[in-house]
JSON list of C-alpha atoms in Angstrom, two decimals:
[
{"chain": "A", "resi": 1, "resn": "UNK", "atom": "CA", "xyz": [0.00, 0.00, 0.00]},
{"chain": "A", "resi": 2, "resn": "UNK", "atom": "CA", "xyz": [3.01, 2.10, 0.38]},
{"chain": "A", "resi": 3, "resn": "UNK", "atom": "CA", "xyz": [3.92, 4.08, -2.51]},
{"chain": "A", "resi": 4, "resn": "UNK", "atom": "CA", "xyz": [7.62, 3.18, -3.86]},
{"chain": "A", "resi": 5, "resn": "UNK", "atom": "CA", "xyz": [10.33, 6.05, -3.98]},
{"chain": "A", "resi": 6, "resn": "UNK", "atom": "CA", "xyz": [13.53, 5.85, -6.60]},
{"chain": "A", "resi": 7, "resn": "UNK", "atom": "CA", "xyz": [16.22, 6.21, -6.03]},
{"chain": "A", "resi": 8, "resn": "UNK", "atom": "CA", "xyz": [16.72, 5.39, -2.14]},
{"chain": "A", "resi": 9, "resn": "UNK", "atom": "CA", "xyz": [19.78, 7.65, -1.95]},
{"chain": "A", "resi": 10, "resn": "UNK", "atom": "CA", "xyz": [21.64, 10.29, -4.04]},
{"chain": "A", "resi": 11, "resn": "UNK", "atom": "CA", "xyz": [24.81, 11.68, -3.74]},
{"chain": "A", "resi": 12, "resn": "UNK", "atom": "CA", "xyz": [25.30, 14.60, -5.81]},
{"chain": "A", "resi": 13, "resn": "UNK", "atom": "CA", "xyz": [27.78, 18.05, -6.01]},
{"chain": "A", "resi": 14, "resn": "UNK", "atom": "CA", "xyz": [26.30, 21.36, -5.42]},
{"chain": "A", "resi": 15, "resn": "UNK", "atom": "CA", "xyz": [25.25, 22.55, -8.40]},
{"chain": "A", "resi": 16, "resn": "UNK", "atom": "CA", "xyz": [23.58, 19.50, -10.05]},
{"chain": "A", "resi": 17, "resn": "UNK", "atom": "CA", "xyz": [20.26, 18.46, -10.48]},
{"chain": "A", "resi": 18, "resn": "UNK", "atom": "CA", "xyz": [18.22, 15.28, -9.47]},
{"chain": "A", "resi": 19, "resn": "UNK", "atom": "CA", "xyz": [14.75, 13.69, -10.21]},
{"chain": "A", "resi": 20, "resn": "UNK", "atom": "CA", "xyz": [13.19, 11.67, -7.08]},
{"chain": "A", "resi": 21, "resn": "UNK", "atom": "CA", "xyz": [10.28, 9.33, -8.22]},
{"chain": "A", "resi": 22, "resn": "UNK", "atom": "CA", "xyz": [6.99, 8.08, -6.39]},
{"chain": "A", "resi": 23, "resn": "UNK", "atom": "CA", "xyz": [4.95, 5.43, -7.63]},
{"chain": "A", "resi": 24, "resn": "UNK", "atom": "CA", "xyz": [1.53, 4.38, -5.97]},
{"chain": "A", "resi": 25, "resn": "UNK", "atom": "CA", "xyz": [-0.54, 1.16, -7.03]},
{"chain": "A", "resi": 26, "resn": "UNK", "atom": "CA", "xyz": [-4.19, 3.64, -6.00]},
{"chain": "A", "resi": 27, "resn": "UNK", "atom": "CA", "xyz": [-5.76, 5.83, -8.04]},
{"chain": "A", "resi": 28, "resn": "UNK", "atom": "CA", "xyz": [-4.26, 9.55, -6.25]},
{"chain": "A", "resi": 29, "resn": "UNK", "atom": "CA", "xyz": [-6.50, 12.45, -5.24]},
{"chain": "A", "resi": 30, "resn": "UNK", "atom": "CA", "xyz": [-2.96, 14.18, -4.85]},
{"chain": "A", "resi": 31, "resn": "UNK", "atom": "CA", "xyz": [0.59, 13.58, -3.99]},
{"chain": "A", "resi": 32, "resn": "UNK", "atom": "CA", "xyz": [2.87, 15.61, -1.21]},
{"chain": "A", "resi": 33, "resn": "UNK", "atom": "CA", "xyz": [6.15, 16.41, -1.20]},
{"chain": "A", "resi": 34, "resn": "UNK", "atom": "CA", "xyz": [7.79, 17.08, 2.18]},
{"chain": "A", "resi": 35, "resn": "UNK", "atom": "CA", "xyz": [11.53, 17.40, 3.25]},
{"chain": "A", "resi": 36, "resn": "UNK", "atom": "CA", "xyz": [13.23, 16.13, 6.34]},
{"chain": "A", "resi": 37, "resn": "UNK", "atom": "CA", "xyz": [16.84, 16.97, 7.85]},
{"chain": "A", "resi": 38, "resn": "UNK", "atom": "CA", "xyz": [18.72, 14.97, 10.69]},
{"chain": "A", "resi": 39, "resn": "UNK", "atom": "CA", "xyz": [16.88, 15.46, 13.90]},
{"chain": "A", "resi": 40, "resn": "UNK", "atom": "CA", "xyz": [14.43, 18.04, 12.39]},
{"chain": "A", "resi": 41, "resn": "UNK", "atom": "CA", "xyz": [10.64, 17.53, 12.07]},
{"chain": "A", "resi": 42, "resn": "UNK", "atom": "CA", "xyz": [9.40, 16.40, 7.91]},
{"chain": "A", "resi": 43, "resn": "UNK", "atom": "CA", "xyz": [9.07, 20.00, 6.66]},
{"chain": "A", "resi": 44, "resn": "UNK", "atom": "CA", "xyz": [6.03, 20.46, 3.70]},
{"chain": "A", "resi": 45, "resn": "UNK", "atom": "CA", "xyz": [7.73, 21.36, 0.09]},
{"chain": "A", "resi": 46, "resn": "UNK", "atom": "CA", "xyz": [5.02, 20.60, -2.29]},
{"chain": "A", "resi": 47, "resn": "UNK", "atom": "CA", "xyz": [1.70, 19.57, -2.90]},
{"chain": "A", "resi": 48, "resn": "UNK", "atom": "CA", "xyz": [-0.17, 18.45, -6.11]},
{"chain": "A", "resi": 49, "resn": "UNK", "atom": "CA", "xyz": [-3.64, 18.03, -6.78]},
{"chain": "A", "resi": 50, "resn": "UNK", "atom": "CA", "xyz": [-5.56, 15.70, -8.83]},
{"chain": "A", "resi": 51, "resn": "UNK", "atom": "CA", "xyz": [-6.67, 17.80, -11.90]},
{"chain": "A", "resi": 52, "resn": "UNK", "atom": "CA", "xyz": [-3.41, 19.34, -12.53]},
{"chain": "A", "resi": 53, "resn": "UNK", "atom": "CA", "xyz": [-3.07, 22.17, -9.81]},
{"chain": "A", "resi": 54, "resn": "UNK", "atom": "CA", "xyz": [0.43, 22.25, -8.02]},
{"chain": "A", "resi": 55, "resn": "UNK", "atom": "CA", "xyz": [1.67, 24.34, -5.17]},
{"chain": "A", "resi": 56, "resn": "UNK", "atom": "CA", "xyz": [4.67, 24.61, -3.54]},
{"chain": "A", "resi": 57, "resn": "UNK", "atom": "CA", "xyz": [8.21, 25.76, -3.66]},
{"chain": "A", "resi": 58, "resn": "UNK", "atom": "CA", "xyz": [10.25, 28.24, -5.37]},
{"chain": "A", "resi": 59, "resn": "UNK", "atom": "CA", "xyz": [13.45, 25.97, -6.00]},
{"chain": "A", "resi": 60, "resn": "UNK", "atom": "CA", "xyz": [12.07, 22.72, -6.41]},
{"chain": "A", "resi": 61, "resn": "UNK", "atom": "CA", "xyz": [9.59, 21.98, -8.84]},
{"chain": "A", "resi": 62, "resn": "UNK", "atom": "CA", "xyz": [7.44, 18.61, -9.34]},
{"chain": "A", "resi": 63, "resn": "UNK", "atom": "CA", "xyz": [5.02, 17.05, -11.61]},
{"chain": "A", "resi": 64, "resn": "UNK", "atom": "CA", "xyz": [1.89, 14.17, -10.91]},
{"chain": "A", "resi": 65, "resn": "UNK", "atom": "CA", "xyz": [0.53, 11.91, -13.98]},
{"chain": "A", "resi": 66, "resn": "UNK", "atom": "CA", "xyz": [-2.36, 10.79, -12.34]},
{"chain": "A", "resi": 67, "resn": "UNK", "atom": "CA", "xyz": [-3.10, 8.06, -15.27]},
{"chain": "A", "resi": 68, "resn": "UNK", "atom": "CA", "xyz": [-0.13, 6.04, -14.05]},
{"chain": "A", "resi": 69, "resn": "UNK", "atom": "CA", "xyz": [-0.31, 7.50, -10.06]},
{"chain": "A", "resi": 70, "resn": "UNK", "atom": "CA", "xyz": [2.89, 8.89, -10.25]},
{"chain": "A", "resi": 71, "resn": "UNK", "atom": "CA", "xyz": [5.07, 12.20, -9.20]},
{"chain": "A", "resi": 72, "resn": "UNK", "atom": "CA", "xyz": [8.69, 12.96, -9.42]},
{"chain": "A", "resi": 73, "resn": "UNK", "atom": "CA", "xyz": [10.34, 15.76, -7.69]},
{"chain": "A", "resi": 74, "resn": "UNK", "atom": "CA", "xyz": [12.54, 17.96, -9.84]},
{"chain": "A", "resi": 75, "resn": "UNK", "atom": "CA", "xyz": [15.43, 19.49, -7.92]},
{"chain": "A", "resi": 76, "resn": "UNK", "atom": "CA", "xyz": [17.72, 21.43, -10.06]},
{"chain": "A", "resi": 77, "resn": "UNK", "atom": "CA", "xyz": [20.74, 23.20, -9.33]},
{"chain": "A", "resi": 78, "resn": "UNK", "atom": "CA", "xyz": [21.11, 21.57, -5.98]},
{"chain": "A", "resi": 79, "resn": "UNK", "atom": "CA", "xyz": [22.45, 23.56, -2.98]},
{"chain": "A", "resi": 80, "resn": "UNK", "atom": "CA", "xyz": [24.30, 22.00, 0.40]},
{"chain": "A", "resi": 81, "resn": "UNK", "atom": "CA", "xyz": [20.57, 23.05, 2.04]},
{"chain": "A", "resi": 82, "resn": "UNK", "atom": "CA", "xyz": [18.68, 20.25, -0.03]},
{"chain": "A", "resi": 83, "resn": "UNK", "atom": "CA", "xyz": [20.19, 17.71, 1.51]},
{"chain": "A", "resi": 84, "resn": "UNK", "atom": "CA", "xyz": [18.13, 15.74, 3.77]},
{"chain": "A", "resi": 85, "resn": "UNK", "atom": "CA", "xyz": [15.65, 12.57, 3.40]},
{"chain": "A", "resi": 86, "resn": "UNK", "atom": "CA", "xyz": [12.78, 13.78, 0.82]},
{"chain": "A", "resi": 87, "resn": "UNK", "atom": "CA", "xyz": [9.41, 11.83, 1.52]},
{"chain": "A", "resi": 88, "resn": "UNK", "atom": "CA", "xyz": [6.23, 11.39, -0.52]},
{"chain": "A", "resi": 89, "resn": "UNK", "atom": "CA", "xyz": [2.97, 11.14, 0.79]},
{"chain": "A", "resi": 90, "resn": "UNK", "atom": "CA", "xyz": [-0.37, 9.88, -1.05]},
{"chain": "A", "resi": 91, "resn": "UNK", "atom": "CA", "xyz": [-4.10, 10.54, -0.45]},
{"chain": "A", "resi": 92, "resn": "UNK", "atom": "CA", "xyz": [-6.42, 8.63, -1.80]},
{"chain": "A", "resi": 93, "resn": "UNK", "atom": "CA", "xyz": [-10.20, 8.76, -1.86]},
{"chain": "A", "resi": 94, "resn": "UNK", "atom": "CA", "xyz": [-12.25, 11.96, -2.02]},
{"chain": "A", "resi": 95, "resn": "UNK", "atom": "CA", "xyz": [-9.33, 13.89, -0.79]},
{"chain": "A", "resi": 96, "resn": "UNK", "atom": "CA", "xyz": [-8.54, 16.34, 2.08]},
{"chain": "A", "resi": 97, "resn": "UNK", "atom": "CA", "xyz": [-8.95, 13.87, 4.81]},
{"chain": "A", "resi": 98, "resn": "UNK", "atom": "CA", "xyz": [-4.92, 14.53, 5.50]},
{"chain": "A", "resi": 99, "resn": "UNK", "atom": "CA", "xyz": [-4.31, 10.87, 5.63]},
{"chain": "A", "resi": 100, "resn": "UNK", "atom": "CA", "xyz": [-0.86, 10.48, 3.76]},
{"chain": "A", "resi": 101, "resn": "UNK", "atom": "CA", "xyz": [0.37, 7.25, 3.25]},
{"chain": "A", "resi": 102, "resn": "UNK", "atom": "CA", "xyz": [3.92, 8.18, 2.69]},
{"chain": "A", "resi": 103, "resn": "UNK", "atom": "CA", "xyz": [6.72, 6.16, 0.77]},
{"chain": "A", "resi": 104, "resn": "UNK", "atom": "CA", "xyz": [10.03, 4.74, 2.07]},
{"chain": "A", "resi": 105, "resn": "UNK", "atom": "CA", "xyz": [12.17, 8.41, 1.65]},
{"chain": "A", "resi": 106, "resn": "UNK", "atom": "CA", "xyz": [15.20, 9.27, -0.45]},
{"chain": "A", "resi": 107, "resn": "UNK", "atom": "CA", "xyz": [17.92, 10.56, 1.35]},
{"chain": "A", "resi": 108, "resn": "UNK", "atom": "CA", "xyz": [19.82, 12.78, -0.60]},
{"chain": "A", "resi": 109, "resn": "UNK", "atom": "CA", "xyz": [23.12, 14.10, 0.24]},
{"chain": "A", "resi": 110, "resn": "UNK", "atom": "CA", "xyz": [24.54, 17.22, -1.66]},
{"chain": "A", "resi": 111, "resn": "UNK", "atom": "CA", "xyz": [28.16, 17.59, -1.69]},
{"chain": "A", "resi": 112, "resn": "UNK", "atom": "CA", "xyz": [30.53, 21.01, -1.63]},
{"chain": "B", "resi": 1, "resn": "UNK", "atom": "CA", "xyz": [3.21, 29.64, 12.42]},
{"chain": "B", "resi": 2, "resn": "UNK", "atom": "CA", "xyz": [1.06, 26.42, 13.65]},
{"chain": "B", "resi": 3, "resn": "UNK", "atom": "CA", "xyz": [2.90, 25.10, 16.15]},
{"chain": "B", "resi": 4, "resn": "UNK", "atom": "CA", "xyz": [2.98, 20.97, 17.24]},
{"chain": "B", "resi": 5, "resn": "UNK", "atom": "CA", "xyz": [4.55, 19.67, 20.58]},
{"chain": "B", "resi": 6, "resn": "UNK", "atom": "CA", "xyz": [5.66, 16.75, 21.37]},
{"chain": "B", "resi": 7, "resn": "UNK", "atom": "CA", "xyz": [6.12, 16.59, 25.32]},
{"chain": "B", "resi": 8, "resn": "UNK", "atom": "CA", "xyz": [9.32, 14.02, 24.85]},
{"chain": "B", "resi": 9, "resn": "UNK", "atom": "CA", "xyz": [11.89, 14.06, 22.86]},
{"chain": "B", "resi": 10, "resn": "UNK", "atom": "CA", "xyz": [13.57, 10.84, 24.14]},
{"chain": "B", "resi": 11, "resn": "UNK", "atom": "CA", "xyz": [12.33, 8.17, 26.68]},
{"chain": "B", "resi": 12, "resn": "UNK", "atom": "CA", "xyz": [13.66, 4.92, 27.44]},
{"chain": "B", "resi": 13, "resn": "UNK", "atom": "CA", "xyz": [11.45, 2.18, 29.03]},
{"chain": "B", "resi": 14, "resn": "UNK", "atom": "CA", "xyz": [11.40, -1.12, 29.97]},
{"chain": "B", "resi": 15, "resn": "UNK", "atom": "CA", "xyz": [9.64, -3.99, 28.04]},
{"chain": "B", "resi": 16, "resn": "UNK", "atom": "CA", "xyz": [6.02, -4.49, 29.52]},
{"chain": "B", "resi": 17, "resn": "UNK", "atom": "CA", "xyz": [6.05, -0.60, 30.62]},
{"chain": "B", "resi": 18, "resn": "UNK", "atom": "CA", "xyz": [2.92, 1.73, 29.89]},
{"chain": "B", "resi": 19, "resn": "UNK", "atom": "CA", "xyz": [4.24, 4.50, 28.04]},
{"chain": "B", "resi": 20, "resn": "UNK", "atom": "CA", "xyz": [2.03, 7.83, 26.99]},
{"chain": "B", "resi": 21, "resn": "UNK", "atom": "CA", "xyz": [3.79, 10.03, 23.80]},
{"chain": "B", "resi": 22, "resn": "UNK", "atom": "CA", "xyz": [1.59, 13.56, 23.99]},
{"chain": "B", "resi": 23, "resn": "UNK", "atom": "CA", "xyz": [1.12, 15.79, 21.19]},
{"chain": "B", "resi": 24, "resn": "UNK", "atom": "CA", "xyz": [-0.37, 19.18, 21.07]},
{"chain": "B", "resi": 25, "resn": "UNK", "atom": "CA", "xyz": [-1.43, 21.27, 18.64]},
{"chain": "B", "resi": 26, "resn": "UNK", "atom": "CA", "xyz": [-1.95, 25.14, 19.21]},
{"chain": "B", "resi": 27, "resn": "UNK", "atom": "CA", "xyz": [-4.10, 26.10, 15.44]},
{"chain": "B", "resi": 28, "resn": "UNK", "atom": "CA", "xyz": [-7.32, 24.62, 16.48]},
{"chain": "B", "resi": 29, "resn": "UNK", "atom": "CA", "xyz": [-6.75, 21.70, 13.78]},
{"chain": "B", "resi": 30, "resn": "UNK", "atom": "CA", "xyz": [-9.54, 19.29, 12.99]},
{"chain": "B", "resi": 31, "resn": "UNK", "atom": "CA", "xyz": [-7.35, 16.24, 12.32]},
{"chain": "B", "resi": 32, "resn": "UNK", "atom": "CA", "xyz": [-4.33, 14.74, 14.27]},
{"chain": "B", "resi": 33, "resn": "UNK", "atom": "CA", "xyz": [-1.91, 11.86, 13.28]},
{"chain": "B", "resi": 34, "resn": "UNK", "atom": "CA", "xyz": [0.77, 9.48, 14.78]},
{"chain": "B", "resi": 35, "resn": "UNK", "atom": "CA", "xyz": [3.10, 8.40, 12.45]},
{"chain": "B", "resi": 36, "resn": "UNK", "atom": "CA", "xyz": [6.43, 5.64, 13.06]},
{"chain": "B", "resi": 37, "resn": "UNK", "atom": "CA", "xyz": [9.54, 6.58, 11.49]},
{"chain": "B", "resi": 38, "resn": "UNK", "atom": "CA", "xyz": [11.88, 3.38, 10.91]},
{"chain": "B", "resi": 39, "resn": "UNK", "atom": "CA", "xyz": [15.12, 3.55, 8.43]},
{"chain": "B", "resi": 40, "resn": "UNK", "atom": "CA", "xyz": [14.32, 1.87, 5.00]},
{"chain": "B", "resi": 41, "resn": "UNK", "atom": "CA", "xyz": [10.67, 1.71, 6.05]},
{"chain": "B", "resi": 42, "resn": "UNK", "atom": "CA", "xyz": [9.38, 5.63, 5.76]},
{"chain": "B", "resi": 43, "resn": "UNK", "atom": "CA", "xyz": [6.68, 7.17, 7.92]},
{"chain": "B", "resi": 44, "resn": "UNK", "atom": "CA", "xyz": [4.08, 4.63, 8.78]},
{"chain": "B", "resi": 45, "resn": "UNK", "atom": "CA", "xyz": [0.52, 5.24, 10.08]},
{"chain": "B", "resi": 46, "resn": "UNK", "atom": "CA", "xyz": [-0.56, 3.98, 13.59]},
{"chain": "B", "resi": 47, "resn": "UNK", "atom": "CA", "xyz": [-3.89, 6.03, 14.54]},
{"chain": "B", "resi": 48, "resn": "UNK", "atom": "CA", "xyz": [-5.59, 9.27, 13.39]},
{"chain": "B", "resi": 49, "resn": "UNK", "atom": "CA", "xyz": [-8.58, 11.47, 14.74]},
{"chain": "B", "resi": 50, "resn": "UNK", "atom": "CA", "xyz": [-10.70, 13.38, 13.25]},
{"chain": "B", "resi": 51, "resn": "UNK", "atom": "CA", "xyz": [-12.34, 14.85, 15.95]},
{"chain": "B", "resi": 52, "resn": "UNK", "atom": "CA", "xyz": [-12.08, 14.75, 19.98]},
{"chain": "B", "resi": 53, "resn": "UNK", "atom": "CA", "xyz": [-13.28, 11.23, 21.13]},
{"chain": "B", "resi": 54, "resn": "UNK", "atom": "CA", "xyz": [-12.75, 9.59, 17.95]},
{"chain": "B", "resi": 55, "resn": "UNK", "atom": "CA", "xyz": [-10.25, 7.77, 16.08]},
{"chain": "B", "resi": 56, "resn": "UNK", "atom": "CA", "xyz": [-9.38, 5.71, 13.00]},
{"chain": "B", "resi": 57, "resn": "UNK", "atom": "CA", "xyz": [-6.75, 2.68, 12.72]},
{"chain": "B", "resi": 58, "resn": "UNK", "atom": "CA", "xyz": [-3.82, 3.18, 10.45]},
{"chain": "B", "resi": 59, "resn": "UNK", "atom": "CA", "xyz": [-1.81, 1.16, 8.63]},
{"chain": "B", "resi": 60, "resn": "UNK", "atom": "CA", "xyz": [-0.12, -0.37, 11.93]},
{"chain": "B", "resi": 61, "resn": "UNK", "atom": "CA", "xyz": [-2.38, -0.07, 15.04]},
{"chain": "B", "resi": 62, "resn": "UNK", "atom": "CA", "xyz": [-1.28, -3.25, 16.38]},
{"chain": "B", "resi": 63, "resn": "UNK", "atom": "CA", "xyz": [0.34, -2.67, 19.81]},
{"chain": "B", "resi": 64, "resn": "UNK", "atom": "CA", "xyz": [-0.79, 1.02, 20.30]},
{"chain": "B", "resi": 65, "resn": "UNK", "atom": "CA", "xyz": [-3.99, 3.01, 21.28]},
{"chain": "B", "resi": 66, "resn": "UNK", "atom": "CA", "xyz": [-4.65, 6.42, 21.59]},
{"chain": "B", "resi": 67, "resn": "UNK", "atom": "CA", "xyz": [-7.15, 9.11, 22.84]},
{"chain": "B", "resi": 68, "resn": "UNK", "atom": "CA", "xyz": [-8.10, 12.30, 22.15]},
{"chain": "B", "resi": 69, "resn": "UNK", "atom": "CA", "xyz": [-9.84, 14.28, 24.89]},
{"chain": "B", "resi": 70, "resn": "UNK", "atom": "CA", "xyz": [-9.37, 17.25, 23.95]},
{"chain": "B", "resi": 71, "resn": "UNK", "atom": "CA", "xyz": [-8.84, 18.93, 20.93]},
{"chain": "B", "resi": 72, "resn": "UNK", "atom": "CA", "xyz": [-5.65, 19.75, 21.13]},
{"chain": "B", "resi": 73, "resn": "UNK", "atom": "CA", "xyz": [-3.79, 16.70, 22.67]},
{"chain": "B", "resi": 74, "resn": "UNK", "atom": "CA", "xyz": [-3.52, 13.61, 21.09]},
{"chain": "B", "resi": 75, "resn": "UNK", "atom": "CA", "xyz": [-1.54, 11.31, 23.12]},
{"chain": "B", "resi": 76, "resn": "UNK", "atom": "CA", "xyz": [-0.83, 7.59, 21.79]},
{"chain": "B", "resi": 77, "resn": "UNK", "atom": "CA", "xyz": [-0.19, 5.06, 24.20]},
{"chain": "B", "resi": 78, "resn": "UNK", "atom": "CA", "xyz": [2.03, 1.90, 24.05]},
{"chain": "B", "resi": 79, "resn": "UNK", "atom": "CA", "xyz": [-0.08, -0.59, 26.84]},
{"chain": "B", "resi": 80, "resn": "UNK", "atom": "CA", "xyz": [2.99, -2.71, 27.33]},
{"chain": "B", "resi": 81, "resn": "UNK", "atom": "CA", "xyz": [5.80, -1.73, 25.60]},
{"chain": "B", "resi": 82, "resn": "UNK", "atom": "CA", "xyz": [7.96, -4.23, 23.40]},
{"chain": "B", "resi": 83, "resn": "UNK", "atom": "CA", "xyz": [11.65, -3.98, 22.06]},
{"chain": "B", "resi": 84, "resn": "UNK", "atom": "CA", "xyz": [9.98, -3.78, 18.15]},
{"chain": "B", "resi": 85, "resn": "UNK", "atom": "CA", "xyz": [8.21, -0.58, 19.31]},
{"chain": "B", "resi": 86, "resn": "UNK", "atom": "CA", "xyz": [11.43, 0.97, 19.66]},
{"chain": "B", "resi": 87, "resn": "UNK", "atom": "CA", "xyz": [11.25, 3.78, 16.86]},
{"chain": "B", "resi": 88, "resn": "UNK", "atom": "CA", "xyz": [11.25, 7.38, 16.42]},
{"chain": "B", "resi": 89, "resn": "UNK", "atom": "CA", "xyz": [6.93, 8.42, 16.73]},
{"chain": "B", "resi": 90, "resn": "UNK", "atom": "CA", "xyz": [6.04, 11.60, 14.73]},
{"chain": "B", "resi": 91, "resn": "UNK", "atom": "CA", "xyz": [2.97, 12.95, 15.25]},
{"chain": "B", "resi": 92, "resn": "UNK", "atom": "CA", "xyz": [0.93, 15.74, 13.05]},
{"chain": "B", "resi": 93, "resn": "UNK", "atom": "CA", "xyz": [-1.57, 17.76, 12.68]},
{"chain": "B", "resi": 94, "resn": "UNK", "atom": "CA", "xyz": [-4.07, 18.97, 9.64]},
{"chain": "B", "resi": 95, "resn": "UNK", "atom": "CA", "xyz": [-6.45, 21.74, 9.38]},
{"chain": "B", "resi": 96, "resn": "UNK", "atom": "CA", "xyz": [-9.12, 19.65, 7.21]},
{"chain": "B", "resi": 97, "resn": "UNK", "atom": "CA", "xyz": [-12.07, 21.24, 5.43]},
{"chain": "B", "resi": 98, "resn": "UNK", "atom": "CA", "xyz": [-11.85, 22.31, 1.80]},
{"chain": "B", "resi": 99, "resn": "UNK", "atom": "CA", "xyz": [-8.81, 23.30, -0.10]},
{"chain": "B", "resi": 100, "resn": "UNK", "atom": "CA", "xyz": [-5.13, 21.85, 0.19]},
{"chain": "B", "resi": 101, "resn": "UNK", "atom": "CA", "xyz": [-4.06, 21.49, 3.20]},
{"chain": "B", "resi": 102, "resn": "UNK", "atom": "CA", "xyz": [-1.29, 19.92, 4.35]},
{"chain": "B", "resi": 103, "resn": "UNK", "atom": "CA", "xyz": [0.68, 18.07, 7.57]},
{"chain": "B", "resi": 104, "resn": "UNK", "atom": "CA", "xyz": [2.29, 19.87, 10.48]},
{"chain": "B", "resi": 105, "resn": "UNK", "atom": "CA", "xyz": [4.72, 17.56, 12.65]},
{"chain": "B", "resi": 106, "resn": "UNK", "atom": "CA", "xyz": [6.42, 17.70, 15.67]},
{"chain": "B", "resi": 107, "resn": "UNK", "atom": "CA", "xyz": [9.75, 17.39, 16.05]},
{"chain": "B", "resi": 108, "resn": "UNK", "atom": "CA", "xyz": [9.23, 13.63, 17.30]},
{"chain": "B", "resi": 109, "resn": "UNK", "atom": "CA", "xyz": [9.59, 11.39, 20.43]},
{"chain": "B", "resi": 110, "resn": "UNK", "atom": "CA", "xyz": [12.21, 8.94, 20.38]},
{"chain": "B", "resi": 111, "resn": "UNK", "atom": "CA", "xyz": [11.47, 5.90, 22.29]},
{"chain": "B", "resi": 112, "resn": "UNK", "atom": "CA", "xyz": [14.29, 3.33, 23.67]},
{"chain": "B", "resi": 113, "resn": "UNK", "atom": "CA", "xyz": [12.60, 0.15, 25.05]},
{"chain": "B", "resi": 114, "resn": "UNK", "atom": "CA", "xyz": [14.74, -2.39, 26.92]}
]
């Protein structure tokens, strides 16, 4: 029921981009993006809503194909402050119950 | 800024123990979540609420209960405690009604058991 996450890690070098993936096996009233460094509570980055809408983040962009329930996170022209584990969390139903069902994480670690 | 407390950060207890985690929430939220964070395994949902005096089962609710007097506390209790519920316990909160909301957590409660 989870939703799978690609890659599990990345290691990258400031300055270069990465795509993290999230694949759910339920039809998605919208996909959420959220952010979490060591010790530090899951921050919210991004949400997107079935029917196309997205909100969310200046830096970091992300897109949601709801015919095959999937998002990917676009992070491009990474900076040391993106690292962290980067988490996606599903809703399904009739929507804005707040019940995420979130996947696995992807830790990402940006280098100098 | 909405603001979610969780009264411990760290606890360590002995197997069979009682243990209460408390969360609360100072926005007035509608809906309140208890999540388990395990490496390789994500966030995982134990119990929810939607409202004071009731809650929902989650994804893993076996071992755990909760309650929810009060609007703002939710407080999830371990009845006896076992060495597999040793985790990290994030708990969150969520405005509901209409429009996008999303999840505010705490910072977490770590929980040694023995």
């Amino acid at each position: 029921q989870q939703p799978v996450q690609s890659p599990q890690a990345v290691i990258l070098r400031e300055g270069e981009d990465a795509v993290i993936n999230c694949s759910s096996s339920k039809a998605l009233y919208s996909v959420h993006w959220y952010r979490q460094k060591h010790g530090e509570a899951p921050v919210f980055l991004m949400i997107l809503l079935k029917g196309g809408e997205q909100k969310g983040h200046e830096k970091i962009s992300a897109s949601f194909n709801e015919k095959k329930q999937q998002s990917s996170l676009y992070l491009t022209a990474s900076q040391l402050s993106y690292s962290g584990t980067y988490f996606c969390g599903t809703e399904v139903g009739s929507g804005n119950t707040g019940k995420l069902i979130f996947g696995q994480g992807t830790t990402l670690q940006v280098k100098p | 800024d909405v603001k979610v407390t969780q009264s411990s950060r760290y606890l360590v207890k002995r197997t069979g123990e009682k243990v209460f985690l408390e969360c609360v929430q100072d926005m007035d939220h509608e809906n309140m979540f208890w999540y388990r964070q395990d490496p390789g395994l994500g966030l995982r949902l134990i119990y929810f609420s939607y409202d004071v005096k009731m809650k929902e089962k989650g994804d893993i609710p076996e071992g755990y209960s909760v309650s929810r007097e009060k609007k703002e506390r939710f407080s999830l209790i371990l009845e006896s405690a076992s060495t597999n519920q040793t985790s990290m316990y994030l708990c969150a909160s969520h405005t509901g009604g209409s429009g996008a909301n999303v999840l505010t957590f705490g910072a977490g409660s770590r929980l040694t058991v023995l």
